[in-house]
Amino acid sequence: MIVTEILLQLPLKSLFRFKCISKGWQSNISDPSFAHTYISKHKSCESLGFLYQRPTHPPKELNFFPFSKEGKKLSDNNPTFIEFLSSSKLHIQDSSEGLLLCTPHNHCKHEEYHLWDPINGLRLKLPKPKYQLIDRTFVIAKLICDLLSSSYKVVCLFSQLASVNLPTNMIHIETYFSNAKEWRVSHHHSASPIGFIFPSEHNYVSLKGVSHWIDLSGNIVVYNPDKDNLRVLKSPILSLQPGGGCHLFSLGLSEDGFLRCSATHRSLIRVWILEDENLNRWSLRYQISIKIPWEFDAYFVPCELFMLQAKIILKACTGEVLCYHLKSGALETIEFQEISGSKLYSFVAPTWPLLAP
C-alpha cells in the first residue's frame, strides 16, 4: 500500500521507467485499478498552450506558445518535446489528451495516419485504411481518447464538396479502433440534409466518446462510433437572422462539460450551451461585444473557452491570438506573430500513455 501511494505521486515518465525495477512494481503499475486512480488524481483539462503550423507541403516545423508556467517549462526544458517541434515532417489533424493525430499531407488523403506523444517521445503508424476516396471529397480525421480504457479511436468523416450547394443525406465514415486494431467502414442515411463540413479545427468536438461536427448551415452531425449511430442535431445558430453578414461557427466544451456552440459576427460573440440533448434545449450563456483594437472590422474565432479562469482565447482574422477577460473586458495579445492561415491545436499534458512505452 505504501509503495502504491509513492507510485501515485510520480510523474508519468518516471512512473513507467520504474516498471522494470521489479515484477511487483510492474504488476502494480499495469493494474487497471491503479491506472484509474492515477488518472483521477492527475487529470487536468487545462491547456498547456497551442501548437500551430502553416499549411505547406512539405510541412514546416511546428510552433508552440504556452498559456501557463507548465507550458513554458515544457517548451524550454523538455528535450523530447523540443526535438519533436523541430523535426516533425507531418501535419497535425487533431490533438487529444496529449496525443497528436498526424498525416504526411495537409489535406488528408486518407492513406496514412500517425499518432505521436511528443512529451514521452512515442510514435505509432496506424494500419492503412480501407475506404477509397472519390473525387472532390474532403476527409475530416479526428481523434477520440478514452483514458480509463487506455484506448483511442480515429474517426474519419468524408464530406463531399458538392454538398456546399446541394446538401446530402448520405454520410460515409471510417473509424479505427485501437482495441481491435482495425478500421471499420459505415454508411449512414440521415433524415435531415447535411451540408458541407469544412475541414477546420474549430468545427469539431468529442464529448464522452461521441463525435460532433457542425456544417456550413449550422447543423450538428453527431456520431457514436461504439454504437455506429449517426443523427443530426439542430443548433441555435439556425435561429440567427439571415442577411446579417457572415457568421463564423465553432464547437467546443463548456467549463462544466456541456456541448458549446459559438457564433461570431465581426466583434460580436454568442456562446450557447446544450442543456438537454434529448430535448435539443440550448441556452445563451454569453453575448460579448469586443472592442476592436484596429481601425478595421476583424472577425474572431473562439478557440478555447477557459471559463474557470474567466477568459476566452480568440484567433483573429489578422493572425493574432488574443485573450479576452470576461470580468474586466480587457483584450490581451498572447502572441504577436502573423499566423494567419495556420491551424491552432490546444495541447494538454498526457495523464496516461495511450501509446505503450
GROMACS .gro file of C-alpha atoms in nm:
model
  357
    1MET     CA    1   0.000   0.000   0.000
    2ILE     CA    2   0.282   0.241   0.083
    3VAL     CA    3   0.453   0.157  -0.248
    4THR     CA    4   0.130   0.228  -0.435
    5GLU     CA    5   0.095   0.568  -0.266
    6ILE     CA    6   0.453   0.654  -0.362
    7LEU     CA    7   0.398   0.546  -0.724
    8LEU     CA    8   0.084   0.761  -0.745
    9GLN     CA    9   0.295   1.071  -0.669
   10LEU     CA   10   0.545   1.014  -0.953
   11PRO     CA   11   0.545   1.200  -1.286
   12LEU     CA   12   0.420   0.987  -1.575
   13LYS     CA   13   0.759   0.946  -1.744
   14SER     CA   14   0.931   0.837  -1.422
   15LEU     CA   15   0.645   0.603  -1.336
   16PHE     CA   16   0.689   0.390  -1.647
   17ARG     CA   17   1.066   0.381  -1.611
   18PHE     CA   18   1.014   0.218  -1.271
   19LYS     CA   19   0.817  -0.070  -1.421
   20CYS     CA   20   1.146  -0.251  -1.475
   21ILE     CA   21   1.250  -0.224  -1.107
   22SER     CA   22   1.066  -0.538  -1.006
   23LYS     CA   23   0.785  -0.769  -1.113
   24GLY     CA   24   0.577  -0.637  -0.821
   25TRP     CA   25   0.610  -0.277  -0.937
   26GLN     CA   26   0.537  -0.374  -1.296
   27SER     CA   27   0.225  -0.564  -1.186
   28ASN     CA   28   0.113  -0.270  -0.971
   29ILE     CA   29   0.156  -0.008  -1.245
   30SER     CA   30  -0.008  -0.233  -1.507
   31ASP     CA   31  -0.317  -0.293  -1.291
   32PRO     CA   32  -0.624  -0.115  -1.443
   33SER     CA   33  -0.736  -0.001  -1.097
   34PHE     CA   34  -0.401   0.176  -1.048
   35ALA     CA   35  -0.444   0.349  -1.385
   36HIS     CA   36  -0.793   0.468  -1.286
   37THR     CA   37  -0.664   0.608  -0.956
   38TYR     CA   38  -0.364   0.775  -1.120
   39ILE     CA   39  -0.582   0.937  -1.391
   40SER     CA   40  -0.833   1.065  -1.135
   41LYS     CA   41  -0.552   1.214  -0.928
   42HIS     CA   42  -0.354   1.381  -1.207
   43LYS     CA   43  -0.600   1.458  -1.488
   44SER     CA   44  -0.613   1.823  -1.587
   45CYS     CA   45  -0.819   1.970  -1.869
   46GLU     CA   46  -0.622   2.294  -1.869
   47SER     CA   47  -0.440   2.356  -2.192
   48LEU     CA   48  -0.062   2.400  -2.177
   49GLY     CA   49  -0.076   2.604  -2.496
   50PHE     CA   50  -0.134   2.590  -2.871
   51LEU     CA   51   0.052   2.401  -3.140
   52TYR     CA   52   0.036   2.568  -3.479
   53GLN     CA   53   0.178   2.501  -3.824
   54ARG     CA   54   0.148   2.664  -4.163
   55PRO     CA   55  -0.041   2.451  -4.422
   56THR     CA   56   0.251   2.395  -4.660
   57HIS     CA   57   0.383   2.087  -4.838
   58PRO     CA   58   0.623   1.956  -4.737
   59PRO     CA   59   0.524   2.060  -4.384
   60LYS     CA   60   0.740   2.311  -4.199
   61GLU     CA   61   0.839   2.283  -3.836
   62LEU     CA   62   0.576   2.314  -3.566
   63ASN     CA   63   0.549   2.608  -3.330
   64PHE     CA   64   0.418   2.619  -2.975
   65PHE     CA   65   0.321   2.904  -2.747
   66PRO     CA   66   0.229   2.839  -2.383
   67PHE     CA   67  -0.054   2.962  -2.162
   68SER     CA   68   0.098   2.868  -1.827
   69LYS     CA   69   0.424   2.817  -1.639
   70GLU     CA   70   0.394   2.443  -1.706
   71GLY     CA   71   0.361   2.511  -2.080
   72LYS     CA   72   0.660   2.747  -2.073
   73LYS     CA   73   0.865   2.486  -1.887
   74LEU     CA   74   0.766   2.225  -2.146
   75SER     CA   75   0.875   2.434  -2.444
   76ASP     CA   76   1.201   2.544  -2.278
   77ASN     CA   77   1.324   2.239  -2.088
   78ASN     CA   78   1.173   1.920  -2.233
   79PRO     CA   79   1.425   1.794  -2.494
   80THR     CA   80   1.184   1.533  -2.633
   81PHE     CA   81   0.918   1.797  -2.697
   82ILE     CA   82   1.165   2.048  -2.842
   83GLU     CA   83   1.304   1.785  -3.080
   84PHE     CA   84   0.951   1.694  -3.188
   85LEU     CA   85   0.874   2.056  -3.278
   86SER     CA   86   1.184   2.097  -3.494
   87SER     CA   87   1.198   1.755  -3.660
   88SER     CA   88   0.835   1.665  -3.732
   89LYS     CA   89   0.758   1.637  -4.104
   90LEU     CA   90   0.390   1.566  -4.052
   91HIS     CA   91   0.074   1.777  -4.046
   92ILE     CA   92  -0.138   1.779  -3.732
   93GLN     CA   93  -0.501   1.683  -3.785
   94ASP     CA   94  -0.615   1.671  -3.422
   95SER     CA   95  -0.498   1.682  -3.060
   96SER     CA   96  -0.645   1.496  -2.763
   97GLU     CA   97  -0.514   1.403  -2.416
   98GLY     CA   98  -0.153   1.482  -2.508
   99LEU     CA   99  -0.173   1.268  -2.823
  100LEU     CA  100  -0.150   1.409  -3.178
  101LEU     CA  101  -0.308   1.267  -3.492
  102CYS     CA  102  -0.085   1.344  -3.790
  103THR     CA  103  -0.069   1.283  -4.166
  104PRO     CA  104   0.202   1.341  -4.431
  105HIS     CA  105  -0.028   1.579  -4.623
  106ASN     CA  106  -0.211   1.891  -4.511
  107HIS     CA  107  -0.533   1.795  -4.689
  108CYS     CA  108  -0.577   1.450  -4.551
  109LYS     CA  109  -0.567   1.188  -4.832
  110HIS     CA  110  -0.685   0.906  -4.607
  111GLU     CA  111  -0.384   0.692  -4.685
  112GLU     CA  112  -0.152   0.722  -4.387
  113TYR     CA  113  -0.206   0.818  -4.024
  114HIS     CA  114   0.043   0.857  -3.738
  115LEU     CA  115  -0.012   0.901  -3.365
  116TRP     CA  116   0.250   1.093  -3.170
  117ASP     CA  117   0.303   1.152  -2.799
  118PRO     CA  118   0.555   1.441  -2.817
  119ILE     CA  119   0.621   1.464  -2.443
  120ASN     CA  120   0.712   1.098  -2.396
  121GLY     CA  121   0.862   1.058  -2.746
  122LEU     CA  122   0.623   0.779  -2.852
  123ARG     CA  123   0.502   0.734  -3.210
  124LEU     CA  124   0.284   0.482  -3.395
  125LYS     CA  125   0.185   0.439  -3.759
  126LEU     CA  126  -0.168   0.306  -3.800
  127PRO     CA  127  -0.265   0.033  -4.049
  128LYS     CA  128  -0.378   0.154  -4.392
  129PRO     CA  129  -0.750   0.247  -4.409
  130LYS     CA  130  -0.994   0.054  -4.629
  131TYR     CA  131  -1.218   0.330  -4.770
  132GLN     CA  132  -1.135   0.460  -5.119
  133LEU     CA  133  -1.191   0.831  -5.172
  134ILE     CA  134  -1.400   0.964  -5.458
  135ASP     CA  135  -1.327   1.293  -5.638
  136ARG     CA  136  -1.387   1.628  -5.463
  137THR     CA  137  -1.412   1.471  -5.120
  138PHE     CA  138  -1.254   1.609  -4.805
  139VAL     CA  139  -1.150   1.386  -4.517
  140ILE     CA  140  -1.200   1.520  -4.166
  141ALA     CA  141  -0.995   1.296  -3.936
  142LYS     CA  142  -1.042   1.333  -3.561
  143LEU     CA  143  -0.911   1.160  -3.251
  144ILE     CA  144  -1.113   1.027  -2.955
  145CYS     CA  145  -0.917   0.919  -2.648
  146ASP     CA  146  -1.052   0.710  -2.359
  147LEU     CA  147  -0.801   0.717  -2.075
  148LEU     CA  148  -0.990   0.481  -1.846
  149SER     CA  149  -0.991   0.202  -2.104
  150SER     CA  150  -0.644   0.301  -2.236
  151SER     CA  151  -0.787   0.310  -2.587
  152TYR     CA  152  -0.844   0.555  -2.870
  153LYS     CA  153  -1.036   0.586  -3.195
  154VAL     CA  154  -0.964   0.775  -3.517
  155VAL     CA  155  -1.293   0.884  -3.676
  156CYS     CA  156  -1.281   0.993  -4.041
  157LEU     CA  157  -1.584   1.166  -4.192
  158PHE     CA  158  -1.594   1.217  -4.569
  159SER     CA  159  -1.752   1.546  -4.679
  160GLN     CA  160  -1.818   1.600  -5.050
  161LEU     CA  161  -1.756   1.943  -5.195
  162ALA     CA  162  -2.081   1.915  -5.394
  163SER     CA  163  -2.275   1.942  -5.066
  164VAL     CA  164  -2.181   2.313  -5.042
  165ASN     CA  165  -2.463   2.390  -5.285
  166LEU     CA  166  -2.656   2.063  -5.260
  167PRO     CA  167  -2.687   1.913  -4.910
  168THR     CA  168  -2.674   1.536  -4.891
  169ASN     CA  169  -2.844   1.270  -4.682
  170MET     CA  170  -2.565   1.015  -4.719
  171ILE     CA  171  -2.264   1.024  -4.487
  172HIS     CA  172  -1.966   0.788  -4.505
  173ILE     CA  173  -1.743   0.730  -4.201
  174GLU     CA  174  -1.443   0.508  -4.132
  175THR     CA  175  -1.320   0.451  -3.777
  176TYR     CA  176  -1.003   0.296  -3.641
  177PHE     CA  177  -1.042   0.112  -3.309
  178SER     CA  178  -0.718   0.070  -3.113
  179ASN     CA  179  -0.851  -0.222  -2.906
  180ALA     CA  180  -0.940  -0.423  -3.217
  181LYS     CA  181  -0.652  -0.274  -3.422
  182GLU     CA  182  -0.873  -0.242  -3.728
  183TRP     CA  183  -1.064   0.005  -3.946
  184ARG     CA  184  -1.442  -0.021  -3.984
  185VAL     CA  185  -1.639   0.148  -4.263
  186SER     CA  186  -2.001   0.258  -4.213
  187HIS     CA  187  -2.257   0.431  -4.435
  188HIS     CA  188  -2.544   0.635  -4.292
  189HIS     CA  189  -2.862   0.786  -4.432
  190SER     CA  190  -2.967   1.096  -4.242
  191ALA     CA  191  -3.330   1.204  -4.218
  192SER     CA  192  -3.211   1.567  -4.229
  193PRO     CA  193  -2.992   1.700  -4.514
  194ILE     CA  194  -2.632   1.768  -4.417
  195GLY     CA  195  -2.431   2.049  -4.574
  196PHE     CA  196  -2.058   2.070  -4.640
  197ILE     CA  197  -1.840   2.024  -4.332
  198PHE     CA  198  -1.528   2.234  -4.373
  199PRO     CA  199  -1.201   2.073  -4.254
  200SER     CA  200  -1.132   2.301  -3.957
  201GLU     CA  201  -1.001   2.250  -3.605
  202HIS     CA  202  -1.284   2.466  -3.467
  203ASN     CA  203  -1.591   2.287  -3.607
  204TYR     CA  204  -1.547   1.960  -3.418
  205VAL     CA  205  -1.551   1.836  -3.059
  206SER     CA  206  -1.559   1.498  -2.888
  207LEU     CA  207  -1.784   1.466  -2.583
  208LYS     CA  208  -1.799   1.141  -2.383
  209GLY     CA  209  -1.661   0.941  -2.675
  210VAL     CA  210  -1.912   1.086  -2.925
  211SER     CA  211  -1.806   1.299  -3.225
  212HIS     CA  212  -1.977   1.630  -3.309
  213TRP     CA  213  -1.925   1.826  -3.633
  214ILE     CA  214  -2.100   2.145  -3.745
  215ASP     CA  215  -2.176   2.200  -4.116
  216LEU     CA  216  -2.185   2.532  -4.301
  217SER     CA  217  -2.557   2.580  -4.235
  218GLY     CA  218  -2.530   2.524  -3.859
  219ASN     CA  219  -2.648   2.164  -3.833
  220ILE     CA  220  -2.453   1.946  -3.588
  221VAL     CA  221  -2.372   1.592  -3.701
  222VAL     CA  222  -2.349   1.358  -3.401
  223TYR     CA  223  -2.181   1.018  -3.440
  224ASN     CA  224  -2.129   0.748  -3.177
  225PRO     CA  225  -1.857   0.511  -3.310
  226ASP     CA  226  -1.921   0.243  -3.046
  227LYS     CA  227  -2.289   0.215  -3.141
  228ASP     CA  228  -2.231   0.313  -3.507
  229ASN     CA  229  -2.517   0.560  -3.475
  230LEU     CA  230  -2.548   0.893  -3.658
  231ARG     CA  231  -2.803   1.170  -3.614
  232VAL     CA  232  -2.838   1.543  -3.679
  233LEU     CA  233  -2.883   1.799  -3.403
  234LYS     CA  234  -3.028   2.146  -3.468
  235SER     CA  235  -2.803   2.419  -3.334
  236PRO     CA  236  -2.914   2.764  -3.211
  237ILE     CA  237  -2.718   2.915  -3.499
  238LEU     CA  238  -3.009   2.820  -3.727
  239SER     CA  239  -3.221   3.081  -3.546
  240LEU     CA  240  -2.989   3.369  -3.638
  241GLN     CA  241  -3.141   3.621  -3.875
  242PRO     CA  242  -3.026   3.566  -4.237
  243GLY     CA  243  -2.875   3.852  -4.430
  244GLY     CA  244  -2.684   3.982  -4.131
  245GLY     CA  245  -2.345   3.909  -4.283
  246CYS     CA  246  -2.107   3.622  -4.243
  247HIS     CA  247  -2.111   3.423  -3.919
  248LEU     CA  248  -1.822   3.202  -3.812
  249PHE     CA  249  -1.920   2.890  -3.618
  250SER     CA  250  -1.727   2.678  -3.372
  251LEU     CA  251  -1.790   2.386  -3.137
  252GLY     CA  252  -1.627   2.308  -2.804
  253LEU     CA  253  -1.689   2.218  -2.443
  254SER     CA  254  -1.812   2.448  -2.170
  255GLU     CA  255  -1.638   2.484  -1.835
  256ASP     CA  256  -1.893   2.245  -1.683
  257GLY     CA  257  -1.858   1.979  -1.953
  258PHE     CA  258  -2.154   2.060  -2.180
  259LEU     CA  259  -2.154   2.096  -2.559
  260ARG     CA  260  -2.077   2.456  -2.654
  261CYS     CA  261  -2.172   2.625  -2.981
  262SER     CA  262  -2.035   2.969  -3.071
  263ALA     CA  263  -2.120   3.215  -3.347
  264THR     CA  264  -1.905   3.518  -3.426
  265HIS     CA  265  -2.011   3.814  -3.639
  266ARG     CA  266  -1.739   4.076  -3.658
  267SER     CA  267  -1.676   4.170  -3.293
  268LEU     CA  268  -1.993   4.009  -3.151
  269ILE     CA  269  -1.957   3.662  -2.999
  270ARG     CA  270  -2.250   3.449  -2.885
  271VAL     CA  271  -2.196   3.131  -2.685
  272TRP     CA  272  -2.473   2.874  -2.630
  273ILE     CA  273  -2.469   2.568  -2.406
  274LEU     CA  274  -2.667   2.250  -2.479
  275GLU     CA  275  -2.850   2.188  -2.152
  276ASP     CA  276  -3.061   1.892  -2.267
  277GLU     CA  277  -2.964   1.696  -2.578
  278ASN     CA  278  -3.282   1.486  -2.582
  279LEU     CA  279  -3.499   1.799  -2.591
  280ASN     CA  280  -3.246   1.994  -2.800
  281ARG     CA  281  -3.261   2.274  -2.543
  282TRP     CA  282  -2.993   2.540  -2.572
  283SER     CA  283  -2.930   2.842  -2.352
  284LEU     CA  284  -2.741   3.158  -2.442
  285ARG     CA  285  -2.468   3.180  -2.180
  286TYR     CA  286  -2.257   3.466  -2.314
  287GLN     CA  287  -2.308   3.751  -2.557
  288ILE     CA  288  -1.991   3.953  -2.578
  289SER     CA  289  -1.914   4.261  -2.783
  290ILE     CA  290  -1.539   4.304  -2.809
  291LYS     CA  291  -1.389   4.646  -2.861
  292ILE     CA  292  -1.175   4.608  -3.172
  293PRO     CA  293  -0.823   4.747  -3.127
  294TRP     CA  294  -0.778   4.808  -3.501
  295GLU     CA  295  -0.913   5.064  -3.744
  296PHE     CA  296  -1.099   4.798  -3.948
  297ASP     CA  297  -1.350   4.530  -3.856
  298ALA     CA  298  -1.198   4.198  -3.760
  299TYR     CA  299  -1.351   3.854  -3.727
  300PHE     CA  300  -1.276   3.634  -3.427
  301VAL     CA  301  -1.297   3.258  -3.394
  302PRO     CA  302  -1.327   3.141  -3.030
  303CYS     CA  303  -1.054   2.878  -2.993
  304GLU     CA  304  -1.073   2.793  -2.625
  305LEU     CA  305  -1.314   2.890  -2.351
  306PHE     CA  306  -1.139   2.893  -2.013
  307MET     CA  307  -1.442   2.996  -1.812
  308LEU     CA  308  -1.296   2.871  -1.485
  309GLN     CA  309  -1.037   3.142  -1.528
  310ALA     CA  310  -1.297   3.381  -1.675
  311LYS     CA  311  -1.133   3.419  -2.013
  312ILE     CA  312  -1.173   3.326  -2.378
  313ILE     CA  313  -0.888   3.259  -2.619
  314LEU     CA  314  -0.958   3.405  -2.963
  315LYS     CA  315  -0.796   3.384  -3.303
  316ALA     CA  316  -0.847   3.697  -3.512
  317CYS     CA  317  -0.856   3.707  -3.891
  318THR     CA  318  -0.547   3.931  -3.869
  319GLY     CA  319  -0.349   3.628  -3.749
  320GLU     CA  320  -0.318   3.733  -3.386
  321VAL     CA  321  -0.415   3.518  -3.087
  322LEU     CA  322  -0.589   3.716  -2.816
  323CYS     CA  323  -0.719   3.663  -2.465
  324TYR     CA  324  -1.048   3.829  -2.368
  325HIS     CA  325  -1.103   3.871  -1.992
  326LEU     CA  326  -1.474   3.831  -1.918
  327LYS     CA  327  -1.472   4.027  -1.592
  328SER     CA  328  -1.275   4.333  -1.697
  329GLY     CA  329  -1.346   4.328  -2.072
  330ALA     CA  330  -0.973   4.370  -2.138
  331LEU     CA  331  -0.827   4.228  -2.459
  332GLU     CA  332  -0.471   4.098  -2.431
  333THR     CA  333  -0.244   3.988  -2.715
  334ILE     CA  334  -0.098   3.648  -2.634
  335GLU     CA  335   0.125   3.602  -2.937
  336PHE     CA  336   0.201   3.897  -3.160
  337GLN     CA  337   0.303   3.692  -3.459
  338GLU     CA  338   0.149   3.652  -3.803
  339ILE     CA  339  -0.012   3.307  -3.807
  340SER     CA  340  -0.296   3.380  -4.047
  341GLY     CA  341  -0.385   3.060  -4.231
  342SER     CA  342  -0.235   2.841  -3.962
  343LYS     CA  343  -0.446   2.592  -3.767
  344LEU     CA  344  -0.432   2.603  -3.389
  345TYR     CA  345  -0.449   2.292  -3.173
  346SER     CA  346  -0.487   2.306  -2.797
  347PHE     CA  347  -0.238   2.077  -2.624
  348VAL     CA  348  -0.272   1.923  -2.278
  349ALA     CA  349  -0.021   1.710  -2.090
  350PRO     CA  350  -0.089   1.335  -2.120
  351THR     CA  351  -0.227   1.189  -1.798
  352TRP     CA  352  -0.178   0.830  -1.906
  353PRO     CA  353   0.010   0.693  -2.209
  354LEU     CA  354  -0.221   0.558  -2.478
  355LEU     CA  355   0.081   0.451  -2.684
  356ALA     CA  356   0.259   0.175  -2.492
  357PRO     CA  357   0.607   0.294  -2.380
   0.00000   0.00000   0.00000
